[in-house]
Amino acid sequence: MILGRQHCSKLAVMSNSIRICRCLKTNTSTGIRQCGVRRSYSQLSSMQLDLKRALQSADSHSVNGTTFSDRTQLKYARRLVVKMGSAVITREDEHGIALGRLASIVEQVAECHQDGRECIMVTSGAVAFGKQKLTQELLMSLSMRETLSPNDAVRKDARLLLEPRAAAAVGQSGLMSLYDAMFSQYGVKIAQVLVTKPDFYNDKTRKNLFSTLSELISMNIVPIINTNDAVTPPPQDDELIKSKGKKVISIKDNDSLAAMLAAEVKADLLLLMSDVDGIYTLPPKQEGAKMIWTYNSDMADIIQFGKKSTVGTGGMDSKVQAATWALNRGVSVIICNGMQEKAIKSILAGRKIGTFFTNAPTANTAPVETLAENARHGSRILQKLPAEDRARAIYTLADLLISRQAYILDANEKDIAIATKEGTAAPLISRLSLTSAKLKSLAIGLKQIAETSHTNVGRVLKRTKVAEGLDLTQVTVPIGVLLVIFESRPDCLPQVAALALSSANGLLLKGGKEASHSNKALMDVVKEALATVGAQDAISLVSTREEISDLLAMEQHIDLIIPRGSSDLVRSIQDQSAHIPVLGHAEGICHVYVDKDANLEKALTIIRDSKCDYPAACNAMETLLIHEELFGGQFFNDVCDMLKKENVQLFSGPKLSSRLTFGPPRAKSLKHEYGELACAIELVSDLDSAISHIHTYGSGHTEVIITENSRLFTIMLMILQSIV
C-alpha cells in the first residue's frame, strides 16, 4: 500500500538494467494507478531508500477526501503538482526566461523525482520565450535609420506590437527544449502535454488526457503541462461548468488548470508558485497587510486582493479560488514564493513557507506573531507599574512554585517517563528532572531577584549638564521583547520569567519538546502570577511547531534573542539570526586549577561537587588542571580514584599523557564541553601556565582556583575575564 492507493509493479532484469513493467489495468474509481520502477533499489543511496520506504508506508490523506492537517505531514506527500507562475520564470522585461530561478526549480523537482516522488509540472513562459525570438525578428526588419535611432518606437513598444498567441506558438518548442536540456543533467526524462479548455470539458478527451498522464508517470517521466496559448481564447470570468452532473472548475489560467489536474490525478500536494510569499489580508505592499500562514474557508471574508502581475493571466484571487477548489477535493495546497531559494524542498521538510491551505480546524493557540505583539503590549504595562508591584508579582511566582509543586512535578513525571522510554541518556534526564528540592531552591532564587529588582528600571546611570537648565540623563529602560530559546532544563523557565518581569520586558519562551509538559505547567504558574498585576500576556510560551529559523525572522517583533543550551544550539542561533541581536555564550569550558599550596582535602570536595553534582550544567568542570608538583604524590591518585568511583570518564592532556605509561586515553581536544560525567586532566607548571592554558582553551565562562595563597588568587582574578 503506497499512500493509501493500490500500486503494482513488476521487475524484470535484462542484462544489467531494470526493465519497467507496469500493471495493465487501472481502476480510477478505487484509486488504483499504474506505477513503475526506474532503477534498482540497490543503486539508490540509503537516504533515498529510507525516504522511499517512508513514502510507501505513509497513509494517504487525499485518497479518502481528507488533506494534510499540519505542515509536518507534507514529507509524506508522494504525488506532487508544481505550478510555476509567469512572474516566477519570466524576466522582468517580459522577454525571455529567468534561467537562474527556473534552474533552481528544475533541480528541486528532479531531486524529488529521484527520491521516489511522482512530479507533474504546470508551466508558463511560452509567450515570454516567443517574445524574445520575435523581438529579434522585429529588430532585424528595421531600416538602417530605425536601427541607429535612439528613440526607436519598435524597441520600446515591442511588447505591445507582438501578438501573444504568435509568441506562444514560436516559444513553445524552445521552452520545452530548455526544460529537456535542464532535466537531462539529472537523468530525468520529460514529456510535453499541451491542453485547452475543451480537453477538460469533454469526457472523452479528459479521460484520454489523464490516461496519458498515468502512462507517463508509470514510466517515471515528468509530464510538463501548459495551456496551448496559440489557440486558447482570452480568459473568462470564473464559472463552474457541469459535465455529467460533475462540477468542473473553469480553466481560465494555469492556476485553475493545475487545480483540475491535481484533483483528477489524486495528487497529495499542489504547489502554486507565485512572486509573493503567500496570501495576505491586504495587497502585500499596502500598509497593514499581514501574512496568512494557514488558510481555511472561514477566512475568505478577511482578504482583499490586489492587481495581478503584468505577465500572468491569473491574480491572487484566482490562486485562492483554485486552491480552495482543489482542497475541497482532497488535495493539500500551498501558495508560495517561487523566487525563494529551495522553496519546494523546504516545504516538504515542514518549514513555514507560503500559505498552507487546510480543512483542519484552526488551532486554539495564538500565532507566534500575536504572542509577540501581546508581549510588547505587556511590556508597556509592566513599565507603568511601580517597582513594588513587579517585585510582588515575583514573590507570588515564588510562592506558587511551592504551593503548586504537586501539579508541576506530576507534569514533569510525564516528560521523564517519555524520555526514559526513548532511551535518553542519564545526564540529560538529570537536566530534565524537577524535584521538591529544586523547586524550593528556585523559589529562594526568585525571592532574591525580587529583593534586588526595585532599581532595575529607571535607575540613573549618568547625568551630564549640556547647558544652563539642560541636563542629559542616562537611565535604564527595558529592551522590549526578548526571545529566550532553551533546551531541556524546565527550571530555566521561571528564572528567565522572573528576570524579564523584574526588568519590565516582554518575553517569548521557546523550550525543548522533551520538556513540553513541564514547561506548560510552569507557564500556567507564571501566567497566574502575572495576572495579579494585569499583565498576563507579557510572557508566553511558544508551544506551536514553529521552526527556530522562522522565529529568528521576526525582526519586527523581537528585539533580542538569548539562547541557552548546548554550544551547537547557540552557534546555530548566531548563524541564522541576521537582523536580531543575539546574546549567547557558545560554550561552557570551565577549569578547576589545584595549586601546590592548596588544601588537598578541600580540593577533593570541590572537584567532586564541580563535576558530579550537576554534570550537564554549563558551569560544570570540563578540565582539571593540577600543579605538576602534586603529580607524584598521593593526591593525584586520590583524585583519579574519586572520579572513577563517581563513574566519571577521564581523558588525559598532552603533558599528563607523556608522563603516564598506562592511563586515561588522550583527549581529542582540550577545547571541548563534555556536558556529562566526563572530563580531561592536565598538568601545569605554575599559575602562569594555568592562566595560559585557560586563555588558549577556555570559553570565558567560569574558572576555579584552589589555593591557600591569597596573592595567587588575586592575580588570577585580575587577569582572567571569566567568573572566578
XYZ file of C-alpha atoms in Angstrom:
724
model
C 0.000 0.000 0.000
C 1.559 3.299 -1.072
C -0.083 6.360 0.464
C -3.388 4.538 0.652
C -3.577 3.767 -3.075
C -3.064 0.329 -4.576
C 0.012 0.126 -6.758
C 1.546 -2.837 -8.504
C 4.770 -3.183 -10.480
C 6.916 -5.997 -11.748
C 10.672 -6.002 -12.086
C 12.224 -7.840 -14.994
C 16.017 -7.967 -15.091
C 17.620 -7.919 -18.519
C 21.418 -7.572 -18.851
C 22.437 -5.239 -16.029
C 19.491 -2.902 -16.207
C 15.957 -2.809 -14.830
C 13.149 -3.107 -17.270
C 9.949 -1.281 -16.445
C 6.828 -3.383 -16.287
C 3.552 -1.868 -15.256
C 0.083 -3.050 -14.448
C -2.143 -3.350 -17.437
C -5.275 -2.307 -15.569
C -6.064 0.958 -13.809
C -9.144 1.285 -11.683
C -9.685 5.028 -11.149
C -12.771 4.507 -9.025
C -10.770 2.723 -6.324
C -7.729 4.885 -6.742
C -5.574 2.156 -8.398
C -2.867 3.684 -10.555
C -0.175 2.359 -12.842
C 3.261 2.521 -11.416
C 6.773 1.657 -12.434
C 10.314 1.290 -11.209
C 13.043 3.396 -12.697
C 16.153 1.868 -11.177
C 17.221 -0.849 -8.821
C 16.910 -0.030 -5.123
C 20.482 -1.145 -4.704
C 21.557 1.798 -6.803
C 19.874 4.305 -4.512
C 21.607 5.942 -1.602
C 20.458 4.891 1.852
C 18.861 8.304 2.384
C 16.762 7.966 -0.744
C 15.799 4.417 0.174
C 14.693 5.484 3.653
C 12.567 8.247 2.164
C 11.007 5.832 -0.311
C 10.091 3.465 2.488
C 8.580 6.333 4.466
C 6.566 7.406 1.429
C 5.379 3.875 0.798
C 4.397 3.226 4.395
C 2.660 6.588 4.945
C -1.084 6.769 4.930
C -2.620 8.796 2.150
C -4.723 11.728 3.213
C -6.118 12.867 -0.103
C -7.391 9.491 -1.310
C -10.003 9.489 1.410
C -11.069 13.027 0.681
C -9.079 14.489 3.540
C -5.940 16.590 3.401
C -2.817 17.000 5.440
C -3.681 18.811 8.649
C -0.173 20.000 9.514
C 2.955 21.037 7.652
C 4.975 18.300 9.325
C 2.910 15.734 7.388
C 3.930 17.150 3.996
C 7.052 14.973 3.945
C 4.715 12.048 3.208
C 3.343 13.644 0.035
C 4.108 11.251 -2.798
C 2.414 12.782 -5.839
C 3.132 16.483 -6.385
C 1.806 19.028 -8.847
C 4.107 22.055 -9.142
C 2.669 25.077 -10.894
C 5.058 27.893 -11.810
C 3.534 31.277 -12.487
C 4.660 33.509 -15.306
C 6.087 36.028 -12.844
C 8.362 33.322 -11.395
C 10.084 32.100 -14.548
C 9.843 35.235 -16.714
C 12.371 38.072 -16.712
C 11.269 41.493 -15.557
C 11.312 42.851 -19.123
C 8.856 40.071 -20.073
C 11.157 38.933 -22.875
C 12.747 35.594 -22.105
C 13.104 33.165 -19.220
C 14.740 33.841 -15.841
C 17.228 30.999 -16.171
C 18.511 31.085 -12.598
C 15.083 30.752 -10.985
C 13.940 28.105 -13.452
C 17.118 26.063 -12.980
C 16.618 26.081 -9.200
C 13.041 24.796 -9.532
C 14.077 22.146 -12.051
C 16.809 20.947 -9.692
C 14.367 20.605 -6.794
C 11.780 18.774 -8.912
C 14.500 16.414 -10.185
C 15.621 15.695 -6.617
C 12.036 14.985 -5.553
C 11.668 12.675 -8.565
C 14.840 10.815 -7.641
C 13.618 10.496 -4.037
C 10.683 8.455 -5.265
C 8.003 11.133 -5.557
C 5.804 11.470 -8.620
C 6.040 15.005 -10.020
C 3.869 16.836 -12.513
C 4.764 20.356 -13.600
C 2.422 23.044 -14.891
C 4.427 25.756 -16.568
C 4.042 29.158 -18.127
C 6.657 31.004 -20.134
C 5.999 30.091 -23.764
C 4.790 33.611 -24.551
C 7.843 35.216 -22.918
C 10.195 32.827 -24.707
C 8.485 33.547 -28.007
C 8.552 37.316 -27.475
C 12.300 37.136 -27.103
C 12.592 35.452 -30.502
C 10.030 37.655 -32.239
C 11.633 40.819 -30.875
C 14.857 39.772 -32.583
C 12.941 39.270 -35.821
C 11.390 42.735 -35.475
C 14.794 44.302 -34.933
C 16.187 42.515 -37.977
C 13.382 44.011 -40.090
C 14.217 47.607 -39.137
C 15.748 50.000 -41.651
C 19.238 51.394 -41.130
C 17.762 54.729 -39.948
C 15.439 52.973 -37.467
C 18.253 50.789 -36.197
C 20.516 53.775 -35.448
C 17.756 55.914 -33.982
C 17.958 56.179 -30.139
C 14.190 56.798 -29.912
C 13.046 53.805 -31.881
C 9.419 53.020 -31.027
C 9.740 49.387 -32.099
C 12.236 48.602 -29.342
C 10.205 50.405 -26.692
C 6.809 49.032 -27.684
C 7.794 45.536 -28.840
C 5.747 44.042 -26.025
C 2.629 45.787 -27.343
C 3.330 45.065 -31.002
C 3.778 41.317 -30.581
C 0.729 39.088 -30.673
C 0.793 36.776 -27.596
C -0.638 33.780 -29.499
C 2.002 34.052 -32.172
C 4.649 34.414 -29.481
C 3.334 31.288 -27.762
C 3.494 29.302 -30.997
C 7.090 30.381 -31.566
C 8.215 29.938 -27.961
C 6.662 26.589 -27.072
C 9.288 24.435 -28.770
C 12.158 26.488 -27.404
C 10.753 26.356 -23.870
C 10.479 22.573 -23.967
C 13.999 22.274 -25.399
C 15.218 24.301 -22.423
C 13.372 22.033 -19.978
C 14.744 18.948 -21.711
C 18.320 20.235 -21.504
C 17.981 21.068 -17.804
C 16.306 17.836 -16.717
C 18.714 15.735 -18.751
C 21.516 16.914 -16.453
C 19.801 14.908 -13.686
C 18.917 11.903 -15.837
C 15.214 12.723 -15.779
C 13.019 12.323 -18.849
C 10.211 14.757 -19.570
C 7.151 14.898 -21.815
C 5.203 17.871 -23.122
C 1.414 17.902 -22.794
C -0.497 20.834 -24.325
C -4.107 21.266 -23.224
C -7.052 23.573 -23.885
C -10.417 24.097 -22.234
C -12.319 21.538 -24.342
C -9.854 18.861 -23.238
C -11.295 19.108 -19.722
C -14.948 19.728 -20.525
C -15.256 16.825 -22.923
C -15.427 13.490 -21.117
C -13.569 11.517 -23.805
C -10.682 13.924 -24.191
C -10.395 14.345 -20.413
C -10.266 10.567 -19.999
C -7.578 10.293 -22.689
C -5.593 13.138 -21.108
C -5.397 11.538 -17.683
C -4.753 8.122 -19.204
C -1.753 9.670 -20.942
C -0.544 11.259 -17.697
C -0.850 7.930 -15.880
C 1.123 6.250 -18.640
C 3.903 8.840 -18.422
C 4.053 8.672 -14.633
C 4.215 4.872 -14.727
C 7.358 5.145 -16.882
C 8.943 7.634 -14.483
C 8.631 10.514 -16.902
C 7.863 14.005 -15.592
C 4.896 15.467 -17.536
C 5.218 19.200 -18.196
C 1.814 20.659 -18.923
C 0.891 24.013 -20.402
C -2.159 25.539 -21.977
C -1.960 25.769 -25.753
C -1.838 29.568 -25.798
C -1.632 29.631 -29.592
C -5.325 28.723 -29.823
C -6.660 29.394 -26.297
C -9.182 32.265 -26.162
C -8.813 35.101 -23.638
C -9.672 34.113 -20.032
C -13.273 34.500 -18.995
C -14.843 35.088 -15.605
C -14.936 32.149 -13.216
C -17.696 29.688 -13.677
C -18.322 26.083 -12.689
C -19.194 24.022 -15.737
C -21.116 20.801 -15.238
C -20.005 17.675 -17.001
C -22.441 14.762 -16.500
C -23.522 16.152 -13.158
C -19.927 16.691 -12.054
C -18.787 20.245 -11.355
C -15.569 21.176 -13.160
C -13.648 24.363 -12.452
C -13.420 26.866 -15.288
C -9.975 26.683 -16.915
C -9.191 30.363 -17.256
C -5.472 30.252 -16.333
C -2.723 27.882 -15.219
C -3.874 28.098 -11.580
C -7.249 26.558 -12.360
C -5.516 24.162 -14.778
C -3.195 22.964 -12.017
C -6.102 22.597 -9.576
C -8.041 20.494 -12.071
C -5.018 18.295 -12.761
C -4.216 17.835 -9.089
C -7.758 16.749 -8.301
C -8.038 14.390 -11.267
C -4.700 12.620 -10.654
C -5.424 12.491 -6.896
C -2.279 14.442 -6.035
C -1.217 14.702 -2.411
C 0.128 18.237 -2.701
C -0.332 21.157 -5.087
C 2.277 23.937 -5.034
C 1.183 27.221 -6.628
C 4.371 29.251 -7.055
C 3.979 32.997 -7.474
C 6.078 36.154 -6.956
C 4.669 36.831 -3.456
C 5.273 34.960 -0.213
C 1.670 33.807 0.135
C -1.779 35.151 0.947
C -2.075 38.473 2.765
C -5.083 40.086 4.384
C -4.488 43.090 2.078
C -2.388 43.609 -1.047
C 1.205 42.876 0.129
C 2.518 46.401 -0.425
C -0.391 48.033 1.358
C 0.162 49.199 4.908
C -1.301 46.851 7.488
C -1.101 43.763 5.279
C -0.487 40.621 7.306
C 0.687 37.265 6.041
C -1.749 34.377 6.448
C 0.348 31.278 7.126
C -2.593 28.869 7.400
C -5.789 29.367 5.417
C -9.177 27.733 5.702
C -12.534 28.542 4.163
C -13.576 30.639 7.156
C -11.031 33.306 6.200
C -12.486 34.188 2.807
C -14.105 37.399 4.079
C -10.947 38.901 5.624
C -8.891 39.035 2.409
C -8.684 41.884 -0.085
C -6.919 41.155 -3.369
C -4.719 43.458 -5.393
C -3.840 43.538 -9.075
C -2.363 40.563 -10.895
C 1.126 40.630 -12.398
C 1.658 42.043 -15.889
C 2.906 38.729 -17.301
C 0.287 36.372 -15.862
C -3.341 35.660 -16.646
C -4.392 34.888 -13.065
C -4.158 37.015 -9.965
C -4.004 36.055 -6.302
C -7.795 35.773 -6.135
C -7.608 33.184 -8.906
C -4.999 31.248 -6.939
C -7.124 31.233 -3.805
C -10.196 30.057 -5.718
C -8.202 27.321 -7.447
C -6.568 26.276 -4.175
C -9.896 26.129 -2.354
C -11.447 24.120 -5.170
C -8.592 21.580 -5.063
C -8.641 21.489 -1.256
C -12.313 20.548 -1.246
C -11.402 17.578 -3.455
C -8.764 16.179 -1.152
C -5.605 17.954 -2.350
C -3.428 19.870 0.097
C -2.289 23.215 -1.336
C 0.459 25.724 -0.601
C 0.790 29.103 -2.301
C 4.416 30.211 -2.001
C 7.075 32.459 -3.483
C 8.789 30.614 -6.305
C 11.720 33.009 -6.112
C 12.626 31.826 -2.623
C 15.662 29.585 -2.529
C 14.906 25.859 -2.124
C 11.206 26.588 -1.597
C 9.969 23.143 -2.694
C 12.441 21.145 -0.593
C 11.869 23.390 2.418
C 8.100 22.969 2.173
C 8.409 19.199 2.029
C 10.683 19.384 5.083
C 7.858 21.063 7.019
C 9.275 24.596 7.032
C 6.886 27.500 7.480
C 6.913 28.768 3.890
C 3.929 30.122 1.989
C 0.240 29.880 2.865
C -0.862 26.376 3.794
C -4.451 25.522 2.818
C -6.133 23.006 5.078
C -9.596 21.898 6.120
C -8.357 21.124 9.617
C -9.871 23.321 12.338
C -7.793 26.288 13.408
C -5.604 25.578 16.423
C -6.587 27.167 19.713
C -3.072 28.523 20.264
C -2.430 32.058 19.057
C 0.030 32.628 16.203
C 3.564 33.495 17.216
C 3.179 36.969 15.764
C 0.171 37.577 18.032
C 2.095 36.322 21.058
C 4.923 38.736 20.232
C 2.534 41.668 19.871
C 0.936 40.750 23.196
C 4.379 40.569 24.797
C 5.189 44.085 23.639
C 1.892 45.378 24.963
C 2.507 43.543 28.223
C 5.964 45.075 28.488
C 4.409 48.546 28.345
C 2.002 47.577 31.133
C 4.914 46.400 33.288
C 6.803 49.649 32.647
C 3.902 51.657 34.036
C 3.770 49.604 37.222
C 5.654 50.674 40.358
C 8.730 48.574 41.078
C 6.993 47.265 44.212
C 4.178 45.752 42.126
C 6.625 43.967 39.808
C 8.507 42.639 42.839
C 5.242 41.495 44.401
C 4.416 39.506 41.264
C 7.796 37.744 41.507
C 7.150 36.927 45.178
C 3.802 35.488 44.117
C 5.505 33.359 41.489
C 7.972 32.036 44.082
C 5.126 31.087 46.426
C 3.193 29.395 43.623
C 6.168 27.155 42.826
C 5.794 25.702 46.310
C 2.007 25.648 46.613
C 1.553 24.163 43.120
C 4.512 21.784 43.211
C 2.313 18.654 43.045
C 0.866 19.885 39.729
C 4.327 20.789 38.408
C 6.004 17.541 39.469
C 3.171 15.482 38.010
C 3.730 17.146 34.622
C 7.483 16.635 34.944
C 6.988 12.917 35.604
C 5.273 12.628 32.218
C 8.325 14.126 30.496
C 10.668 11.857 32.458
C 8.632 8.792 31.511
C 8.732 9.698 27.812
C 12.469 10.432 27.931
C 13.192 7.153 29.717
C 11.097 5.213 27.201
C 13.034 6.812 24.337
C 16.374 5.826 25.896
C 17.561 9.330 26.747
C 20.983 9.473 28.411
C 21.059 9.740 32.209
C 22.745 13.207 32.289
C 20.017 14.584 30.002
C 17.300 13.077 32.176
C 19.003 14.676 35.184
C 18.852 18.028 33.407
C 15.179 17.438 32.633
C 14.017 16.349 36.072
C 12.414 18.557 38.720
C 12.256 17.756 42.445
C 10.809 19.379 45.529
C 14.323 20.475 46.480
C 14.846 22.105 43.082
C 11.555 23.952 43.322
C 12.424 25.215 46.813
C 15.819 26.375 45.539
C 14.091 28.087 42.611
C 11.683 29.858 44.970
C 14.565 31.154 47.072
C 16.324 32.415 43.961
C 13.210 34.183 42.692
C 12.772 35.972 46.007
C 16.372 37.195 45.743
C 15.572 38.560 42.269
C 12.523 40.333 43.684
C 14.533 41.895 46.501
C 17.042 43.425 44.080
C 14.576 44.415 41.341
C 13.450 47.808 42.636
C 16.103 49.803 40.763
C 16.244 47.751 37.549
C 14.097 50.220 35.582
C 14.548 53.982 35.721
C 17.881 53.939 37.550
C 20.008 56.983 36.697
C 23.403 55.885 35.406
C 24.858 59.200 34.332
C 23.825 62.841 34.270
C 25.590 65.383 32.030
C 24.996 69.126 32.068
C 24.761 70.178 28.437
C 23.862 73.815 29.063
C 22.315 76.009 31.689
C 18.996 74.427 32.556
C 19.583 71.482 30.168
C 20.768 68.132 31.590
C 21.323 64.927 29.660
C 20.413 61.916 31.811
C 21.122 58.261 31.067
C 18.646 55.888 32.714
C 17.934 52.166 32.470
C 14.970 51.158 30.313
C 13.541 47.797 29.193
C 14.915 46.272 25.993
C 11.472 45.401 24.640
C 10.556 41.845 23.658
C 13.023 39.045 24.365
C 13.087 35.608 22.779
C 14.770 33.066 25.038
C 15.415 29.666 23.470
C 16.390 26.918 25.877
C 16.689 23.169 25.711
C 15.656 20.510 28.187
C 16.020 22.376 31.517
C 12.479 23.339 32.618
C 13.805 25.064 35.765
C 15.163 27.712 33.411
C 11.618 28.922 32.620
C 10.651 30.540 35.972
C 14.142 32.026 36.352
C 14.009 33.767 32.983
C 10.387 34.811 33.528
C 11.299 36.451 36.861
C 14.220 38.332 35.295
C 12.006 39.603 32.451
C 9.318 40.617 34.930
C 11.806 42.473 37.154
C 13.128 44.441 34.152
C 9.662 45.084 32.588
C 10.499 43.211 29.384
C 8.074 41.220 27.279
C 9.183 37.628 26.840
C 8.696 34.734 24.450
C 9.999 31.361 25.610
C 10.785 28.500 23.244
C 11.560 25.349 25.201
C 12.644 21.894 24.129
C 9.914 19.436 23.157
C 11.323 16.909 25.643
C 10.089 19.173 28.485
C 6.761 20.155 26.930
C 4.558 19.027 29.849
C 6.821 20.616 32.467
C 7.082 23.883 30.557
C 3.315 24.118 30.140
C 2.733 23.572 33.870
C 5.361 26.161 34.805
C 3.941 28.647 32.297
C 0.493 28.241 33.867
C 2.046 29.267 37.187
C 3.821 32.236 35.573
C 0.568 33.400 33.941
C -1.185 33.164 37.294
C 1.456 35.384 38.900
C 1.311 37.909 36.027
C -2.475 38.106 36.290
C -2.112 39.651 39.738
C -0.694 42.799 38.108
C -2.847 42.687 34.930
C -0.016 41.680 32.577
C -0.745 38.004 31.924
C 0.177 38.323 28.228
C 3.607 39.861 28.869
C 5.203 36.400 28.927
C 4.189 33.498 26.678
C 5.437 30.056 25.815
C 5.773 29.304 22.128
C 4.291 25.826 22.082
C 3.489 25.544 18.373
C 5.631 23.676 15.889
C 7.317 26.764 14.561
C 10.872 26.205 13.480
C 13.504 28.230 15.271
C 14.551 29.643 11.899
C 11.031 31.076 11.487
C 11.190 32.746 14.903
C 14.535 34.292 14.005
C 12.936 36.039 11.035
C 10.526 38.054 13.235
C 12.758 41.115 13.438
C 9.755 43.450 13.581
C 8.537 41.779 16.786
C 11.661 40.618 18.674
C 14.403 42.920 19.979
C 16.894 40.449 21.476
C 17.461 36.687 21.290
C 19.032 34.836 24.208
C 19.799 31.156 23.501
C 20.533 28.929 26.491
C 21.758 25.409 25.878
C 24.452 23.475 24.072
C 27.161 25.119 22.027
C 25.561 23.711 18.877
C 22.278 25.455 19.685
C 23.927 28.791 20.423
C 26.081 28.705 17.288
C 23.078 27.767 15.182
C 21.113 30.738 16.519
C 24.040 33.088 15.966
C 24.464 31.876 12.370
C 20.764 32.113 11.474
C 19.932 35.438 13.084
C 20.972 38.084 10.591
C 18.954 41.075 11.825
C 18.167 40.432 15.503
C 20.936 40.809 18.114
C 21.900 37.546 19.847
C 23.198 37.435 23.416
C 24.654 33.973 23.855
C 27.595 32.148 25.288
C 28.509 29.377 22.892
C 30.499 27.127 25.240
C 30.970 26.414 28.921
C 34.525 25.044 29.049
C 35.227 25.542 32.744
C 38.503 24.782 34.541
C 39.465 23.917 38.105
C 43.124 24.664 38.940
C 44.632 22.949 42.011
C 47.689 24.875 43.147
C 50.570 23.287 45.060
C 49.589 25.426 48.093
C 46.001 24.138 48.094
C 44.224 22.394 50.935
C 44.080 18.978 49.257
C 41.213 17.636 51.324
C 39.142 20.676 50.452
C 40.235 20.316 46.805
C 38.784 16.786 46.557
C 35.407 18.020 47.797
C 35.367 20.944 45.350
C 36.361 18.751 42.390
C 33.655 16.181 43.168
C 30.994 18.874 43.519
C 32.027 20.804 40.383
C 31.910 17.712 38.150
C 29.498 15.218 39.703
C 26.733 17.277 41.317
C 25.294 18.554 38.007
C 27.490 17.422 35.085
C 25.060 18.780 32.463
C 25.234 22.353 33.810
C 27.051 24.941 31.738
C 29.362 25.768 34.664
C 30.377 22.183 35.435
C 34.103 21.384 35.364
C 35.352 20.142 32.000
C 39.131 20.271 32.562
C 41.042 19.728 35.805
C 44.426 21.493 35.937
C 46.850 20.118 38.567
C 50.164 21.619 39.581
C 52.893 19.239 38.405
C 54.434 19.024 41.899
C 51.262 17.234 43.009
C 51.547 14.604 40.289
C 53.924 12.273 42.101
C 52.052 12.374 45.411
C 49.001 10.660 46.792
C 46.667 13.484 45.804
C 46.742 12.631 42.099
C 45.792 9.021 42.813
C 43.050 10.129 45.198
C 41.539 12.429 42.569
C 41.501 9.727 39.888
C 40.051 7.115 42.282
C 37.358 9.501 43.466
C 36.286 10.429 39.933
C 36.250 6.801 38.817
C 34.016 5.863 41.768
C 31.639 8.582 40.568
C 31.633 6.945 37.082
C 33.432 9.889 35.518
C 35.190 9.051 32.253
C 38.707 10.505 32.306
C 40.838 11.829 29.471
C 44.426 12.996 29.701
C 46.026 16.133 28.304
C 49.300 16.057 26.308
C 51.622 16.693 29.282
C 49.908 14.168 31.555
C 49.751 11.580 28.779
C 53.515 11.858 28.187
C 54.203 11.009 31.849
C 51.888 8.013 32.061
C 52.782 4.535 30.846
C 49.205 3.378 31.331
C 46.430 5.801 31.968
C 43.344 7.560 30.626
C 43.084 7.891 26.836
C 44.342 11.068 25.223
C 41.711 13.819 24.927
C 40.886 14.581 21.294
C 40.677 18.255 22.159
C 41.123 20.295 25.306
C 38.626 22.812 23.927
C 35.615 20.577 24.459
C 32.479 20.787 26.579
C 31.504 17.266 27.657
C 28.240 18.104 29.416
C 28.208 14.696 31.089
C 30.231 12.566 33.517
C 33.499 13.054 31.645
C 36.420 15.454 31.955
C 40.071 15.976 30.983
C 43.039 16.192 33.357
C 46.178 18.157 32.509
C 49.377 19.155 34.325
C 50.680 22.749 34.542
C 53.968 24.026 35.948
C 52.631 27.099 37.772
C 49.881 29.714 37.888
C 51.096 31.408 34.699
C 50.887 28.101 32.826
C 47.378 27.547 34.176
C 46.269 31.012 33.057
C 47.865 30.491 29.631
C 46.033 27.175 29.266
C 42.711 28.768 30.223
C 43.238 31.610 27.751
C 44.012 29.088 24.997
C 41.287 26.529 25.575
C 38.709 28.224 27.796
C 35.477 29.914 26.805
C 35.462 32.734 29.371
C 32.642 31.181 31.393
C 33.691 30.060 34.891
C 37.085 29.176 36.375
C 38.148 27.964 39.849
C 41.488 28.247 41.646
C 42.076 26.197 44.782
C 44.912 27.674 46.823
C 45.746 29.000 50.252
C 47.926 31.689 48.674
C 45.814 34.848 48.508
C 48.348 36.574 46.220
C 47.853 33.912 43.511
C 44.090 34.201 43.811
C 44.289 37.986 43.350
C 46.493 37.580 40.267
C 44.093 35.074 38.679
C 41.111 37.255 39.493
C 42.723 40.275 37.811
C 43.895 38.504 34.654
C 41.005 36.195 33.773
C 37.873 37.687 32.216
C 35.579 34.872 33.333
C 33.904 34.269 36.685
C 36.470 33.161 39.306
